[in-house]
Amino acid sequence: MRKKKKILILGFTAIALSGVVIIGSQHPNLFSISSHQANQVSPKEQQLEDVKKHAKEIEDFVKSLSPKVESVQIAWDETQWDEIGNGTPQGGGYMLTLRGKVNQNEQTKFMVGFSLDNATSTPKEFGIYEMQPIRIYRDGGWYYYD
């Protein structure tokens, strides 16, 4: 009885190992990470890196929206990439949007956007769009920050 179990275990192990060898030979990069792949940056990461280079311009733009804004905090982790529509079949293109707060106040919010040619491009001309004006939460609702 023990001999049968050993033979079965060895048989299943041999079958599993041969399966791994076959799959590994058909897909040589499946079980390894080459240095080229490890250094590759996704298009979204590249877009975000390019936009971060303009952080000062973004802060200045948000400050220009209200004289009360003294500091700007951009929530880089809330970055969104969206396809936008304009009512036509071809659509309106793509936008990268950033959200944030002003004056270290958690009760404030704003959103700015950047036009992209396609889902993987970086902004050619650095144009900042006000997607949502600066708002503050008070008295149970969101009001313009004035």
PDB file of N, CA and C in Angstrom, residues 65-132:
ATOM      1  N   LEU A  65      -6.953  81.277  -9.003  1.00  0.00           N
ATOM      2  CA  LEU A  65      -8.409  81.154  -9.045  1.00  0.00           C
ATOM      3  C   LEU A  65      -9.099  81.882  -7.896  1.00  0.00           C
ATOM      4  N   SER A  66      -8.373  82.130  -6.809  1.00  0.00           N
ATOM      5  CA  SER A  66      -8.949  82.831  -5.659  1.00  0.00           C
ATOM      6  C   SER A  66      -7.840  83.540  -4.887  1.00  0.00           C
ATOM      7  N   PRO A  67      -8.065  84.800  -4.527  1.00  0.00           N
ATOM      8  CA  PRO A  67      -7.047  85.521  -3.758  1.00  0.00           C
ATOM      9  C   PRO A  67      -6.854  84.969  -2.344  1.00  0.00           C
ATOM     10  N   LYS A  68      -7.788  84.177  -1.864  1.00  0.00           N
ATOM     11  CA  LYS A  68      -7.684  83.599  -0.515  1.00  0.00           C
ATOM     12  C   LYS A  68      -6.779  82.370  -0.454  1.00  0.00           C
ATOM     13  N   VAL A  69      -6.414  81.822  -1.608  1.00  0.00           N
ATOM     14  CA  VAL A  69      -5.597  80.600  -1.633  1.00  0.00           C
ATOM     15  C   VAL A  69      -4.137  80.969  -1.374  1.00  0.00           C
ATOM     16  N   GLU A  70      -3.605  80.422  -0.292  1.00  0.00           N
ATOM     17  CA  GLU A  70      -2.206  80.650   0.056  1.00  0.00           C
ATOM     18  C   GLU A  70      -1.340  79.425  -0.235  1.00  0.00           C
ATOM     19  N   SER A  71      -1.921  78.232  -0.115  1.00  0.00           N
ATOM     20  CA  SER A  71      -1.182  77.006  -0.385  1.00  0.00           C
ATOM     21  C   SER A  71      -2.096  76.000  -1.076  1.00  0.00           C
ATOM     22  N   VAL A  72      -1.454  75.109  -1.847  1.00  0.00           N
ATOM     23  CA  VAL A  72      -2.184  74.112  -2.624  1.00  0.00           C
ATOM     24  C   VAL A  72      -1.613  72.740  -2.307  1.00  0.00           C
ATOM     25  N   GLN A  73      -2.487  71.770  -2.052  1.00  0.00           N
ATOM     26  CA  GLN A  73      -2.068  70.402  -1.804  1.00  0.00           C
ATOM     27  C   GLN A  73      -2.704  69.520  -2.886  1.00  0.00           C
ATOM     28  N   ILE A  74      -1.869  68.970  -3.749  1.00  0.00           N
ATOM     29  CA  ILE A  74      -2.345  68.122  -4.837  1.00  0.00           C
ATOM     30  C   ILE A  74      -2.368  66.675  -4.358  1.00  0.00           C
ATOM     31  N   ALA A  75      -3.478  66.007  -4.582  1.00  0.00           N
ATOM     32  CA  ALA A  75      -3.630  64.592  -4.205  1.00  0.00           C
ATOM     33  C   ALA A  75      -3.226  63.743  -5.411  1.00  0.00           C
ATOM     34  N   TRP A  76      -1.922  63.509  -5.562  1.00  0.00           N
ATOM     35  CA  TRP A  76      -1.408  62.774  -6.720  1.00  0.00           C
ATOM     36  C   TRP A  76      -2.000  61.366  -6.800  1.00  0.00           C
ATOM     37  N   ASP A  77      -2.318  60.769  -5.667  1.00  0.00           N
ATOM     38  CA  ASP A  77      -2.855  59.403  -5.658  1.00  0.00           C
ATOM     39  C   ASP A  77      -4.307  59.343  -6.138  1.00  0.00           C
ATOM     40  N   GLU A  78      -4.944  60.486  -6.326  1.00  0.00           N
ATOM     41  CA  GLU A  78      -6.320  60.517  -6.825  1.00  0.00           C
ATOM     42  C   GLU A  78      -6.382  60.877  -8.305  1.00  0.00           C
ATOM     43  N   THR A  79      -5.263  60.786  -8.996  1.00  0.00           N
ATOM     44  CA  THR A  79      -5.208  61.103 -10.421  1.00  0.00           C
ATOM     45  C   THR A  79      -6.113  60.151 -11.193  1.00  0.00           C
ATOM     46  N   GLN A  80      -6.843  60.710 -12.175  1.00  0.00           N
ATOM     47  CA  GLN A  80      -7.729  59.893 -12.993  1.00  0.00           C
ATOM     48  C   GLN A  80      -7.447  60.140 -14.469  1.00  0.00           C
ATOM     49  N   TRP A  81      -7.615  59.096 -15.254  1.00  0.00           N
ATOM     50  CA  TRP A  81      -7.495  59.171 -16.699  1.00  0.00           C
ATOM     51  C   TRP A  81      -8.848  58.777 -17.265  1.00  0.00           C
ATOM     52  N   ASP A  82      -9.438  59.651 -18.095  1.00  0.00           N
ATOM     53  CA  ASP A  82     -10.775  59.371 -18.617  1.00  0.00           C
ATOM     54  C   ASP A  82     -10.870  59.735 -20.089  1.00  0.00           C
ATOM     55  N   GLU A  83     -11.685  58.962 -20.786  1.00  0.00           N
ATOM     56  CA  GLU A  83     -12.052  59.331 -22.150  1.00  0.00           C
ATOM     57  C   GLU A  83     -13.248  60.260 -22.028  1.00  0.00           C
ATOM     58  N   ILE A  84     -13.198  61.379 -22.723  1.00  0.00           N
ATOM     59  CA  ILE A  84     -14.283  62.350 -22.613  1.00  0.00           C
ATOM     60  C   ILE A  84     -15.079  62.369 -23.902  1.00  0.00           C
ATOM     61  N   GLY A  85     -16.320  62.749 -23.807  1.00  0.00           N
ATOM     62  CA  GLY A  85     -17.192  62.807 -24.963  1.00  0.00           C
ATOM     63  C   GLY A  85     -17.578  64.237 -25.284  1.00  0.00           C
ATOM     64  N   ASN A  86     -17.968  64.454 -26.521  1.00  0.00           N
ATOM     65  CA  ASN A  86     -18.453  65.770 -26.920  1.00  0.00           C
ATOM     66  C   ASN A  86     -19.711  65.655 -27.763  1.00  0.00           C
ATOM     67  N   GLY A  87     -20.357  64.506 -27.741  1.00  0.00           N
ATOM     68  CA  GLY A  87     -21.589  64.303 -28.487  1.00  0.00           C
ATOM     69  C   GLY A  87     -21.389  63.799 -29.906  1.00  0.00           C
ATOM     70  N   THR A  88     -20.162  63.612 -30.323  1.00  0.00           N
ATOM     71  CA  THR A  88     -19.900  63.102 -31.667  1.00  0.00           C
ATOM     72  C   THR A  88     -19.415  61.657 -31.580  1.00  0.00           C
ATOM     73  N   PRO A  89     -19.544  60.907 -32.657  1.00  0.00           N
ATOM     74  CA  PRO A  89     -19.113  59.502 -32.618  1.00  0.00           C
ATOM     75  C   PRO A  89     -17.631  59.313 -32.294  1.00  0.00           C
ATOM     76  N   GLN A  90     -16.769  60.222 -32.750  1.00  0.00           N
ATOM     77  CA  GLN A  90     -15.340  60.055 -32.487  1.00  0.00           C
ATOM     78  C   GLN A  90     -14.950  60.453 -31.069  1.00  0.00           C
ATOM     79  N   GLY A  91     -15.822  61.112 -30.338  1.00  0.00           N
ATOM     80  CA  GLY A  91     -15.533  61.470 -28.950  1.00  0.00           C
ATOM     81  C   GLY A  91     -14.690  62.723 -28.841  1.00  0.00           C
ATOM     82  N   GLY A  92     -14.420  63.105 -27.617  1.00  0.00           N
ATOM     83  CA  GLY A  92     -13.719  64.360 -27.374  1.00  0.00           C
ATOM     84  C   GLY A  92     -12.258  64.208 -27.036  1.00  0.00           C
ATOM     85  N   GLY A  93     -11.790  62.992 -26.843  1.00  0.00           N
ATOM     86  CA  GLY A  93     -10.389  62.788 -26.514  1.00  0.00           C
ATOM     87  C   GLY A  93     -10.208  62.214 -25.126  1.00  0.00           C
ATOM     88  N   TYR A  94      -9.075  62.532 -24.530  1.00  0.00           N
ATOM     89  CA  TYR A  94      -8.729  61.985 -23.223  1.00  0.00           C
ATOM     90  C   TYR A  94      -8.297  63.113 -22.298  1.00  0.00           C
ATOM     91  N   MET A  95      -8.554  62.938 -21.008  1.00  0.00           N
ATOM     92  CA  MET A  95      -8.169  63.920 -19.996  1.00  0.00           C
ATOM     93  C   MET A  95      -7.481  63.226 -18.836  1.00  0.00           C
ATOM     94  N   LEU A  96      -6.507  63.904 -18.279  1.00  0.00           N
ATOM     95  CA  LEU A  96      -5.882  63.490 -17.030  1.00  0.00           C
ATOM     96  C   LEU A  96      -6.342  64.527 -16.015  1.00  0.00           C
ATOM     97  N   THR A  97      -6.962  64.098 -14.921  1.00  0.00           N
ATOM     98  CA  THR A  97      -7.469  65.051 -13.933  1.00  0.00           C
ATOM     99  C   THR A  97      -6.792  64.837 -12.576  1.00  0.00           C
ATOM    100  N   LEU A  98      -6.548  65.957 -11.916  1.00  0.00           N
ATOM    101  CA  LEU A  98      -5.953  65.979 -10.576  1.00  0.00           C
ATOM    102  C   LEU A  98      -6.919  66.649  -9.621  1.00  0.00           C
ATOM    103  N   ARG A  99      -6.953  66.149  -8.409  1.00  0.00           N
ATOM    104  CA  ARG A  99      -7.770  66.743  -7.350  1.00  0.00           C
ATOM    105  C   ARG A  99      -6.849  67.240  -6.244  1.00  0.00           C
ATOM    106  N   GLY A 100      -7.400  68.082  -5.407  1.00  0.00           N
ATOM    107  CA  GLY A 100      -6.595  68.566  -4.302  1.00  0.00           C
ATOM    108  C   GLY A 100      -7.379  69.434  -3.347  1.00  0.00           C
ATOM    109  N   LYS A 101      -6.651  69.986  -2.382  1.00  0.00           N
ATOM    110  CA  LYS A 101      -7.197  70.850  -1.329  1.00  0.00           C
ATOM    111  C   LYS A 101      -6.401  72.151  -1.336  1.00  0.00           C
ATOM    112  N   VAL A 102      -6.929  73.165  -0.656  1.00  0.00           N
ATOM    113  CA  VAL A 102      -6.206  74.436  -0.526  1.00  0.00           C
ATOM    114  C   VAL A 102      -6.086  74.816   0.938  1.00  0.00           C
ATOM    115  N   ASN A 103      -5.033  75.555   1.243  1.00  0.00           N
ATOM    116  CA  ASN A 103      -4.797  76.116   2.577  1.00  0.00           C
ATOM    117  C   ASN A 103      -4.843  75.081   3.704  1.00  0.00           C
ATOM    118  N   GLN A 104      -4.386  73.875   3.415  1.00  0.00           N
ATOM    119  CA  GLN A 104      -4.348  72.792   4.415  1.00  0.00           C
ATOM    120  C   GLN A 104      -5.725  72.507   5.020  1.00  0.00           C
ATOM    121  N   ASN A 105      -6.789  72.816   4.296  1.00  0.00           N
ATOM    122  CA  ASN A 105      -8.149  72.666   4.798  1.00  0.00           C
ATOM    123  C   ASN A 105      -8.794  71.442   4.152  1.00  0.00           C
ATOM    124  N   GLU A 106      -9.104  70.448   4.965  1.00  0.00           N
ATOM    125  CA  GLU A 106      -9.720  69.214   4.472  1.00  0.00           C
ATOM    126  C   GLU A 106     -11.148  69.430   3.968  1.00  0.00           C
ATOM    127  N   GLN A 107     -11.724  70.576   4.277  1.00  0.00           N
ATOM    128  CA  GLN A 107     -13.094  70.878   3.851  1.00  0.00           C
ATOM    129  C   GLN A 107     -13.123  71.607   2.508  1.00  0.00           C
ATOM    130  N   THR A 108     -12.003  71.636   1.804  1.00  0.00           N
ATOM    131  CA  THR A 108     -11.944  72.275   0.489  1.00  0.00           C
ATOM    132  C   THR A 108     -11.602  71.240  -0.573  1.00  0.00           C
ATOM    133  N   LYS A 109     -11.914  71.593  -1.823  1.00  0.00           N
ATOM    134  CA  LYS A 109     -11.557  70.709  -2.932  1.00  0.00           C
ATOM    135  C   LYS A 109     -11.522  71.498  -4.233  1.00  0.00           C
ATOM    136  N   PHE A 110     -10.744  70.978  -5.178  1.00  0.00           N
ATOM    137  CA  PHE A 110     -10.709  71.505  -6.532  1.00  0.00           C
ATOM    138  C   PHE A 110     -10.330  70.367  -7.463  1.00  0.00           C
ATOM    139  N   MET A 111     -10.540  70.592  -8.768  1.00  0.00           N
ATOM    140  CA  MET A 111     -10.101  69.617  -9.761  1.00  0.00           C
ATOM    141  C   MET A 111      -9.628  70.374 -10.997  1.00  0.00           C
ATOM    142  N   VAL A 112      -8.436  70.006 -11.467  1.00  0.00           N
ATOM    143  CA  VAL A 112      -7.892  70.561 -12.703  1.00  0.00           C
ATOM    144  C   VAL A 112      -7.625  69.418 -13.668  1.00  0.00           C
ATOM    145  N   GLY A 113      -7.586  69.734 -14.960  1.00  0.00           N
ATOM    146  CA  GLY A 113      -7.392  68.703 -15.964  1.00  0.00           C
ATOM    147  C   GLY A 113      -6.396  69.100 -17.028  1.00  0.00           C
ATOM    148  N   PHE A 114      -5.927  68.089 -17.748  1.00  0.00           N
ATOM    149  CA  PHE A 114      -4.960  68.254 -18.822  1.00  0.00           C
ATOM    150  C   PHE A 114      -5.425  67.427 -20.002  1.00  0.00           C
ATOM    151  N   SER A 115      -5.456  68.030 -21.174  1.00  0.00           N
ATOM    152  CA  SER A 115      -5.890  67.345 -22.381  1.00  0.00           C
ATOM    153  C   SER A 115      -4.779  66.438 -22.910  1.00  0.00           C
ATOM    154  N   LEU A 116      -5.167  65.236 -23.334  1.00  0.00           N
ATOM    155  CA  LEU A 116      -4.231  64.263 -23.912  1.00  0.00           C
ATOM    156  C   LEU A 116      -4.706  63.908 -25.318  1.00  0.00           C
ATOM    157  N   ASP A 117      -3.775  63.668 -26.240  1.00  0.00           N
ATOM    158  CA  ASP A 117      -4.151  63.270 -27.600  1.00  0.00           C
ATOM    159  C   ASP A 117      -4.788  61.884 -27.627  1.00  0.00           C
ATOM    160  N   ASN A 118      -4.231  60.975 -26.810  1.00  0.00           N
ATOM    161  CA  ASN A 118      -4.773  59.623 -26.719  1.00  0.00           C
ATOM    162  C   ASN A 118      -4.456  59.077 -25.333  1.00  0.00           C
ATOM    163  N   ALA A 119      -4.854  57.854 -25.085  1.00  0.00           N
ATOM    164  CA  ALA A 119      -4.732  57.282 -23.742  1.00  0.00           C
ATOM    165  C   ALA A 119      -3.288  57.140 -23.276  1.00  0.00           C
ATOM    166  N   THR A 120      -2.323  57.087 -24.203  1.00  0.00           N
ATOM    167  CA  THR A 120      -0.936  56.864 -23.798  1.00  0.00           C
ATOM    168  C   THR A 120      -0.035  58.074 -24.018  1.00  0.00           C
ATOM    169  N   SER A 121      -0.566  59.175 -24.531  1.00  0.00           N
ATOM    170  CA  SER A 121       0.274  60.339 -24.820  1.00  0.00           C
ATOM    171  C   SER A 121       0.473  61.202 -23.577  1.00  0.00           C
ATOM    172  N   THR A 122       1.482  62.040 -23.646  1.00  0.00           N
ATOM    173  CA  THR A 122       1.694  63.034 -22.598  1.00  0.00           C
ATOM    174  C   THR A 122       1.208  64.375 -23.139  1.00  0.00           C
ATOM    175  N   PRO A 123       0.824  65.287 -22.250  1.00  0.00           N
ATOM    176  CA  PRO A 123       0.349  66.587 -22.746  1.00  0.00           C
ATOM    177  C   PRO A 123       1.426  67.263 -23.601  1.00  0.00           C
ATOM    178  N   LYS A 124       1.072  67.599 -24.863  1.00  0.00           N
ATOM    179  CA  LYS A 124       2.039  68.252 -25.744  1.00  0.00           C
ATOM    180  C   LYS A 124       2.265  69.684 -25.292  1.00  0.00           C
ATOM    181  N   GLU A 125       1.195  70.401 -25.150  1.00  0.00           N
ATOM    182  CA  GLU A 125       1.266  71.760 -24.633  1.00  0.00           C
ATOM    183  C   GLU A 125       0.695  71.713 -23.233  1.00  0.00           C
ATOM    184  N   PHE A 126       1.398  72.300 -22.320  1.00  0.00           N
ATOM    185  CA  PHE A 126       0.955  72.192 -20.942  1.00  0.00           C
ATOM    186  C   PHE A 126      -0.141  73.224 -20.676  1.00  0.00           C
ATOM    187  N   GLY A 127      -1.383  72.841 -20.961  1.00  0.00           N
ATOM    188  CA  GLY A 127      -2.544  73.687 -20.713  1.00  0.00           C
ATOM    189  C   GLY A 127      -3.342  73.117 -19.563  1.00  0.00           C
ATOM    190  N   ILE A 128      -3.600  73.924 -18.563  1.00  0.00           N
ATOM    191  CA  ILE A 128      -4.347  73.479 -17.380  1.00  0.00           C
ATOM    192  C   ILE A 128      -5.783  73.970 -17.517  1.00  0.00           C
ATOM    193  N   TYR A 129      -6.723  73.094 -17.290  1.00  0.00           N
ATOM    194  CA  TYR A 129      -8.136  73.429 -17.351  1.00  0.00           C
ATOM    195  C   TYR A 129      -8.746  73.331 -15.959  1.00  0.00           C
ATOM    196  N   GLU A 130      -9.579  74.282 -15.605  1.00  0.00           N
ATOM    197  CA  GLU A 130     -10.308  74.212 -14.340  1.00  0.00           C
ATOM    198  C   GLU A 130     -11.515  73.308 -14.569  1.00  0.00           C
ATOM    199  N   MET A 131     -11.492  72.129 -13.973  1.00  0.00           N
ATOM    200  CA  MET A 131     -12.582  71.171 -14.152  1.00  0.00           C
ATOM    201  C   MET A 131     -13.690  71.417 -13.127  1.00  0.00           C
ATOM    202  N   GLN A 132     -13.309  71.728 -11.896  1.00  0.00           N
ATOM    203  CA  GLN A 132     -14.253  72.107 -10.845  1.00  0.00           C
ATOM    204  C   GLN A 132     -13.635  73.274 -10.094  1.00  0.00           C
TER     205      GLN A 132
END
